[in-house]
PDB file of C-alpha atoms in Angstrom:
ATOM      1  CA  MET A   1      37.477 105.235  88.242  1.00  0.00           C
ATOM      2  CA  ASP A   2      38.498 108.688  87.105  1.00  0.00           C
ATOM      3  CA  LEU A   3      42.006 110.109  87.246  1.00  0.00           C
ATOM      4  CA  SER A   4      41.346 112.310  90.272  1.00  0.00           C
ATOM      5  CA  GLU A   5      40.112 109.320  92.322  1.00  0.00           C
ATOM      6  CA  ARG A   6      43.274 107.340  91.462  1.00  0.00           C
ATOM      7  CA  ALA A   7      45.438 110.294  92.430  1.00  0.00           C
ATOM      8  CA  ARG A   8      43.709 110.582  95.831  1.00  0.00           C
ATOM      9  CA  ARG A   9      44.254 106.882  96.499  1.00  0.00           C
ATOM     10  CA  TRP A  10      47.948 107.104  95.610  1.00  0.00           C
ATOM     11  CA  VAL A  11      48.372 110.120  97.880  1.00  0.00           C
ATOM     12  CA  GLY A  12      46.663 108.214 100.694  1.00  0.00           C
ATOM     13  CA  ARG A  13      49.008 105.250 100.263  1.00  0.00           C
ATOM     14  CA  LEU A  14      52.067 107.485 100.233  1.00  0.00           C
ATOM     15  CA  LEU A  15      50.957 109.211 103.438  1.00  0.00           C
ATOM     16  CA  THR A  16      50.401 105.843 105.129  1.00  0.00           C
ATOM     17  CA  ALA A  17      53.862 104.654 104.083  1.00  0.00           C
ATOM     18  CA  ALA A  18      55.432 107.885 105.356  1.00  0.00           C
ATOM     19  CA  CYS A  19      53.739 107.448 108.730  1.00  0.00           C
ATOM     20  CA  LEU A  20      55.024 103.882 109.042  1.00  0.00           C
ATOM     21  CA  VAL A  21      58.579 104.979 108.203  1.00  0.00           C
ATOM     22  CA  SER A  22      58.415 107.764 110.793  1.00  0.00           C
ATOM     23  CA  LEU A  23      57.432 105.212 113.429  1.00  0.00           C
ATOM     24  CA  VAL A  24      60.113 102.656 112.522  1.00  0.00           C
ATOM     25  CA  LEU A  25      63.126 104.967 112.121  1.00  0.00           C
ATOM     26  CA  PRO A  26      63.112 106.465 115.652  1.00  0.00           C
ATOM     27  CA  ALA A  27      62.882 102.967 117.118  1.00  0.00           C
ATOM     28  CA  THR A  28      65.816 101.807 115.001  1.00  0.00           C
ATOM     29  CA  THR A  29      67.892 104.839 115.997  1.00  0.00           C
ATOM     30  CA  ALA A  30      67.032 104.387 119.657  1.00  0.00           C
ATOM     31  CA  SER A  31      68.114 100.744 119.547  1.00  0.00           C
ATOM     32  CA  ALA A  32      71.533 101.819 118.210  1.00  0.00           C
ATOM     33  CA  ARG A  33      71.959 104.304 121.033  1.00  0.00           C
ATOM     34  CA  ARG A  34      72.994 103.271 124.506  1.00  0.00           C
ATOM     35  CA  ALA A  35      74.105 104.860 127.710  1.00  0.00           C
ATOM     36  CA  PRO A  36      77.862 105.284 128.168  1.00  0.00           C
ATOM     37  CA  THR A  37      79.611 102.632 130.232  1.00  0.00           C
ATOM     38  CA  ARG A  38      80.524 103.582 133.788  1.00  0.00           C
ATOM     39  CA  LEU A  39      84.269 103.815 134.354  1.00  0.00           C
ATOM     40  CA  ALA A  40      83.664 102.301 137.801  1.00  0.00           C
ATOM     41  CA  THR A  41      82.185  99.223 136.093  1.00  0.00           C
ATOM     42  CA  LEU A  42      85.358  98.745 134.043  1.00  0.00           C
ATOM     43  CA  LEU A  43      87.631  99.319 137.036  1.00  0.00           C
ATOM     44  CA  GLY A  44      85.635  96.995 139.277  1.00  0.00           C
ATOM     45  CA  GLY A  45      85.113  94.235 136.723  1.00  0.00           C
ATOM     46  CA  ALA A  46      86.737  90.843 136.663  1.00  0.00           C
ATOM     47  CA  GLY A  47      87.990  90.928 133.062  1.00  0.00           C
ATOM     48  CA  PRO A  48      91.606  91.462 132.014  1.00  0.00           C
ATOM     49  CA  ALA A  49      93.075  94.968 131.823  1.00  0.00           C
ATOM     50  CA  ALA A  50      96.375  96.086 130.342  1.00  0.00           C
ATOM     51  CA  VAL A  51      98.379  98.825 128.694  1.00  0.00           C
ATOM     52  CA  VAL A  52      99.045  97.866 125.078  1.00  0.00           C
ATOM     53  CA  GLU A  53     100.401  99.303 121.842  1.00  0.00           C
ATOM     54  CA  VAL A  54      98.562  98.448 118.636  1.00  0.00           C
ATOM     55  CA  LEU A  55     101.008  96.874 116.187  1.00  0.00           C
ATOM     56  CA  SER A  56      98.583  96.201 113.338  1.00  0.00           C
ATOM     57  CA  VAL A  57      94.903  96.406 112.439  1.00  0.00           C
ATOM     58  CA  ASP A  58      93.881  94.053 109.660  1.00  0.00           C
ATOM     59  CA  ASN A  59      90.775  92.677 107.999  1.00  0.00           C
ATOM     60  CA  ASP A  60      91.732  89.039 108.410  1.00  0.00           C
ATOM     61  CA  LYS A  61      89.951  86.962 105.761  1.00  0.00           C
ATOM     62  CA  LEU A  62      90.729  83.671 107.496  1.00  0.00           C
ATOM     63  CA  LEU A  63      89.338  84.889 110.802  1.00  0.00           C
ATOM     64  CA  GLY A  64      86.472  86.754 109.173  1.00  0.00           C
ATOM     65  CA  LEU A  65      87.066  89.704 111.496  1.00  0.00           C
ATOM     66  CA  ARG A  66      88.973  92.960 111.747  1.00  0.00           C
ATOM     67  CA  VAL A  67      91.612  92.272 114.405  1.00  0.00           C
ATOM     68  CA  ALA A  68      94.061  94.517 116.265  1.00  0.00           C
ATOM     69  CA  ARG A  69      97.269  92.757 117.265  1.00  0.00           C
ATOM     70  CA  CYS A  70      99.013  94.405 120.206  1.00  0.00           C
ATOM     71  CA  LYS A  71     102.259  94.567 122.085  1.00  0.00           C
ATOM     72  CA  LEU A  72     101.590  93.905 125.751  1.00  0.00           C
ATOM     73  CA  ILE A  73     103.313  96.698 127.674  1.00  0.00           C
ATOM     74  CA  ARG A  74     101.935  96.166 131.158  1.00  0.00           C
ATOM     75  CA  ARG A  75      99.493  93.732 132.739  1.00  0.00           C
ATOM     76  CA  LEU A  76      97.149  95.442 135.169  1.00  0.00           C
ATOM     77  CA  ARG A  77      94.614  92.692 135.838  1.00  0.00           C
ATOM     78  CA  GLY A  78      94.598  89.090 134.745  1.00  0.00           C
ATOM     79  CA  LEU A  79      96.480  87.919 131.618  1.00  0.00           C
ATOM     80  CA  ARG A  80      98.777  85.648 133.592  1.00  0.00           C
ATOM     81  CA  GLY A  81     100.827  83.648 131.121  1.00  0.00           C
ATOM     82  CA  VAL A  82      99.612  85.722 128.150  1.00  0.00           C
ATOM     83  CA  GLU A  83     102.387  87.215 126.020  1.00  0.00           C
ATOM     84  CA  ARG A  84     100.470  88.498 122.994  1.00  0.00           C
ATOM     85  CA  VAL A  85      97.103  90.236 123.021  1.00  0.00           C
ATOM     86  CA  ALA A  86      94.675  90.826 120.173  1.00  0.00           C
ATOM     87  CA  PHE A  87      91.140  92.192 120.176  1.00  0.00           C
ATOM     88  CA  VAL A  88      88.224  92.495 117.785  1.00  0.00           C
ATOM     89  CA  ALA A  89      88.409  95.946 116.184  1.00  0.00           C
ATOM     90  CA  GLN A  90      85.030  96.172 114.487  1.00  0.00           C
ATOM     91  CA  ARG A  91      81.369  96.533 115.320  1.00  0.00           C
ATOM     92  CA  LEU A  92      79.555  93.256 115.813  1.00  0.00           C
ATOM     93  CA  ARG A  93      76.239  94.997 116.478  1.00  0.00           C
ATOM     94  CA  SER A  94      74.794  98.461 115.971  1.00  0.00           C
ATOM     95  CA  SER A  95      75.694  99.765 119.446  1.00  0.00           C
ATOM     96  CA  ASP A  96      79.248  98.391 119.360  1.00  0.00           C
ATOM     97  CA  ARG A  97      82.051 101.004 119.316  1.00  0.00           C
ATOM     98  CA  SER A  98      84.995  98.622 118.939  1.00  0.00           C
ATOM     99  CA  HIS A  99      87.818  99.890 116.721  1.00  0.00           C
ATOM    100  CA  ALA A 100      91.569 100.500 116.799  1.00  0.00           C
ATOM    101  CA  ILE A 101      94.259 102.609 115.124  1.00  0.00           C
ATOM    102  CA  LYS A 102      97.702 101.277 114.303  1.00  0.00           C
ATOM    103  CA  GLY A 103     100.434 102.771 116.504  1.00  0.00           C
ATOM    104  CA  GLU A 104      98.170 104.013 119.294  1.00  0.00           C
ATOM    105  CA  ARG A 105      98.812 103.211 122.935  1.00  0.00           C
ATOM    106  CA  LEU A 106      95.774 102.158 124.935  1.00  0.00           C
ATOM    107  CA  LEU A 107      94.514 101.208 128.319  1.00  0.00           C
ATOM    108  CA  VAL A 108      92.193  98.335 127.463  1.00  0.00           C
ATOM    109  CA  PHE A 109      89.573  96.511 129.472  1.00  0.00           C
ATOM    110  CA  LEU A 110      88.921  93.162 127.865  1.00  0.00           C
ATOM    111  CA  SER A 111      86.402  90.337 127.919  1.00  0.00           C
ATOM    112  CA  ARG A 112      86.513  86.770 126.702  1.00  0.00           C
ATOM    113  CA  PRO A 113      84.837  85.885 123.389  1.00  0.00           C
ATOM    114  CA  LYS A 114      81.206  84.854 123.825  1.00  0.00           C
ATOM    115  CA  THR A 115      79.803  84.381 120.331  1.00  0.00           C
ATOM    116  CA  LYS A 116      80.619  81.318 118.205  1.00  0.00           C
ATOM    117  CA  ARG A 117      82.081  83.570 115.525  1.00  0.00           C
ATOM    118  CA  VAL A 118      84.638  85.177 117.838  1.00  0.00           C
ATOM    119  CA  ARG A 119      85.436  81.940 119.685  1.00  0.00           C
ATOM    120  CA  ARG A 120      86.195  80.284 116.361  1.00  0.00           C
ATOM    121  CA  ALA A 121      88.433  83.210 115.360  1.00  0.00           C
ATOM    122  CA  ALA A 122      90.248  82.972 118.711  1.00  0.00           C
ATOM    123  CA  LYS A 123      91.103  79.304 118.081  1.00  0.00           C
ATOM    124  CA  LEU A 124      92.327  80.029 114.561  1.00  0.00           C
ATOM    125  CA  LEU A 125      94.437  82.976 115.709  1.00  0.00           C
ATOM    126  CA  ALA A 126      96.066  80.919 118.465  1.00  0.00           C
ATOM    127  CA  ALA A 127      97.049  78.307 115.891  1.00  0.00           C
ATOM    128  CA  MET A 128      98.614  80.803 113.456  1.00  0.00           C
ATOM    129  CA  VAL A 129     101.879  81.278 115.368  1.00  0.00           C
ATOM    130  CA  ASP A 130     104.106  79.049 117.449  1.00  0.00           C
ATOM    131  CA  SER A 131     102.328  77.459 120.381  1.00  0.00           C
ATOM    132  CA  GLN A 132     104.732  78.981 122.925  1.00  0.00           C
ATOM    133  CA  HIS A 133     103.653  82.582 122.262  1.00  0.00           C
ATOM    134  CA  PRO A 134     100.200  82.603 120.632  1.00  0.00           C
ATOM    135  CA  TYR A 135      98.007  85.656 120.277  1.00  0.00           C
ATOM    136  CA  VAL A 136      95.025  85.498 122.601  1.00  0.00           C
ATOM    137  CA  LEU A 137      91.918  87.126 121.131  1.00  0.00           C
ATOM    138  CA  PHE A 138      89.564  89.197 123.291  1.00  0.00           C
ATOM    139  CA  ARG A 139      86.608  91.523 122.891  1.00  0.00           C
ATOM    140  CA  LEU A 140      86.742  95.077 124.214  1.00  0.00           C
ATOM    141  CA  ALA A 141      84.629  95.327 127.363  1.00  0.00           C
ATOM    142  CA  GLY A 142      81.586  97.574 127.354  1.00  0.00           C
ATOM    143  CA  ALA A 143      80.942  96.970 123.634  1.00  0.00           C
ATOM    144  CA  GLY A 144      84.044  98.955 122.715  1.00  0.00           C
ATOM    145  CA  ASP A 145      84.002 101.419 125.634  1.00  0.00           C
ATOM    146  CA  GLY A 146      86.879  99.505 127.220  1.00  0.00           C
ATOM    147  CA  ARG A 147      89.295 101.188 124.806  1.00  0.00           C
ATOM    148  CA  LEU A 148      90.914 104.239 126.469  1.00  0.00           C
ATOM    149  CA  PRO A 149      93.447 106.019 124.201  1.00  0.00           C
ATOM    150  CA  LEU A 150      96.559 107.231 126.002  1.00  0.00           C
ATOM    151  CA  SER A 151      98.462 110.447 125.356  1.00  0.00           C
ATOM    152  CA  ARG A 152     101.583 111.841 126.945  1.00  0.00           C
ATOM    153  CA  ARG A 153     101.561 115.183 128.728  1.00  0.00           C
ATOM    154  CA  GLY A 154     105.105 115.907 129.806  1.00  0.00           C
ATOM    155  CA  SER A 155     106.343 112.812 131.604  1.00  0.00           C
ATOM    156  CA  ARG A 156     102.855 111.540 132.469  1.00  0.00           C
ATOM    157  CA  TRP A 157     100.419 109.423 130.529  1.00  0.00           C
ATOM    158  CA  GLN A 158      96.765 110.426 130.450  1.00  0.00           C
ATOM    159  CA  ALA A 159      93.782 108.262 129.509  1.00  0.00           C
ATOM    160  CA  SER A 160      90.936 109.653 127.414  1.00  0.00           C
ATOM    161  CA  VAL A 161      87.645 109.066 129.247  1.00  0.00           C
ATOM    162  CA  GLY A 162      85.264 111.375 127.400  1.00  0.00           C
ATOM    163  CA  HIS A 163      83.162 108.427 126.194  1.00  0.00           C
ATOM    164  CA  LEU A 164      82.649 107.070 129.716  1.00  0.00           C
ATOM    165  CA  ARG A 165      80.422 107.966 132.635  1.00  0.00           C
ATOM    166  CA  LEU A 166      82.518 109.100 135.593  1.00  0.00           C
ATOM    167  CA  GLY A 167      81.775 108.890 139.288  1.00  0.00           C
ATOM    168  CA  LYS A 168      82.015 111.861 141.628  1.00  0.00           C
ATOM    169  CA  THR A 169      85.253 110.620 143.209  1.00  0.00           C
ATOM    170  CA  LEU A 170      87.130 110.874 139.904  1.00  0.00           C
ATOM    171  CA  LEU A 171      85.849 114.280 138.811  1.00  0.00           C
ATOM    172  CA  PRO A 172      88.409 116.296 140.851  1.00  0.00           C
ATOM    173  CA  SER A 173      91.235 114.548 138.956  1.00  0.00           C
ATOM    174  CA  LEU A 174      89.727 115.244 135.539  1.00  0.00           C
ATOM    175  CA  VAL A 175      91.904 117.225 133.116  1.00  0.00           C
ATOM    176  CA  ARG A 176      90.429 118.993 130.094  1.00  0.00           C
ATOM    177  CA  ALA A 177      92.485 119.462 126.944  1.00  0.00           C
ATOM    178  CA  GLY A 178      90.319 121.083 124.301  1.00  0.00           C
ATOM    179  CA  SER A 179      87.357 118.778 123.812  1.00  0.00           C
ATOM    180  CA  LYS A 180      89.108 115.851 125.497  1.00  0.00           C
ATOM    181  CA  ARG A 181      88.515 114.681 129.038  1.00  0.00           C
ATOM    182  CA  LEU A 182      91.542 112.985 130.552  1.00  0.00           C
ATOM    183  CA  LEU A 183      92.473 111.137 133.725  1.00  0.00           C
ATOM    184  CA  PRO A 184      96.025 110.266 134.846  1.00  0.00           C
ATOM    185  CA  LEU A 185      96.909 106.701 133.917  1.00  0.00           C
ATOM    186  CA  SER A 186      98.679 106.340 137.261  1.00  0.00           C
ATOM    187  CA  LEU A 187      95.401 107.057 139.068  1.00  0.00           C
ATOM    188  CA  LEU A 188      93.540 104.373 137.120  1.00  0.00           C
ATOM    189  CA  GLU A 189      96.341 101.892 137.755  1.00  0.00           C
ATOM    190  CA  LYS A 190      96.059 102.582 141.499  1.00  0.00           C
ATOM    191  CA  ARG A 191      92.296 102.030 141.373  1.00  0.00           C
ATOM    192  CA  LEU A 192      92.836  98.721 139.591  1.00  0.00           C
ATOM    193  CA  ALA A 193      95.467  97.634 142.126  1.00  0.00           C
ATOM    194  CA  LYS A 194      93.151  98.615 144.986  1.00  0.00           C
ATOM    195  CA  GLY A 195      90.339  96.597 143.454  1.00  0.00           C
ATOM    196  CA  LYS A 196      92.555  93.522 143.154  1.00  0.00           C
ATOM    197  CA  LYS A 197      93.550  93.755 146.820  1.00  0.00           C
ATOM    198  CA  GLY A 198      89.913  94.154 147.850  1.00  0.00           C
ATOM    199  CA  LYS A 199      88.897  91.026 145.933  1.00  0.00           C
ATOM    200  CA  LYS A 200      91.749  89.018 147.448  1.00  0.00           C
ATOM    201  CA  GLY A 201      90.633  90.107 150.906  1.00  0.00           C
ATOM    202  CA  LYS A 202      87.059  88.987 150.255  1.00  0.00           C
ATOM    203  CA  THR A 203      88.279  85.621 148.956  1.00  0.00           C
ATOM    204  CA  SER A 204      90.489  85.023 151.985  1.00  0.00           C
ATOM    205  CA  ARG A 205      87.644  85.915 154.376  1.00  0.00           C
ATOM    206  CA  ARG A 206      85.287  83.511 152.645  1.00  0.00           C
ATOM    207  CA  GLY A 207      87.833  80.725 152.918  1.00  0.00           C
ATOM    208  CA  ALA A 208      88.613  81.412 156.585  1.00  0.00           C
ATOM    209  CA  LYS A 209      87.304  78.961 159.172  1.00  0.00           C
ATOM    210  CA  PRO A 210      84.783  80.296 161.734  1.00  0.00           C
TER     211      PRO A 210
END
């Protein structure tokens, strides 16, 4: 086989490899992308919701996770009997957006741990402090979209919702500050309270005798 024939074969192999890479990469990128979570889904969900302040964000070697420990400022849904809240502050899969910054105040929508890894970390974290006031570990709902940073504008708190999909009913209340899209925290708290009342009404009607 002469040199030119070998060169042609090598070029052919390289072109084949390039074609395969071009087919695989878009699929990988597409799998990492996902549609933004609907704010209505978070507001209408059954998981806990609260206003918290992040006290620390640490790569905990014992837990094997990056964990944000929080001060619980206000319970908005669920969390009865819970005094200390923590959540996983790292990606557990490619489409996960979970993270946290020390000192920030957040409106968080939470979900219970589902994977063995996080459930194990939750048990370890609960055993680290006195049993009367343990940290309870959660995941952020919506694969991290349940983290809404809060900022103060005058005397009012606003929640950043630029990463979420909004319904038409909330658009009139939307405030733009540069590239940020904000909604009044008080409005979201009212929506949560309204949702809780609606669920209680449905429960009472189901339990009523005909």
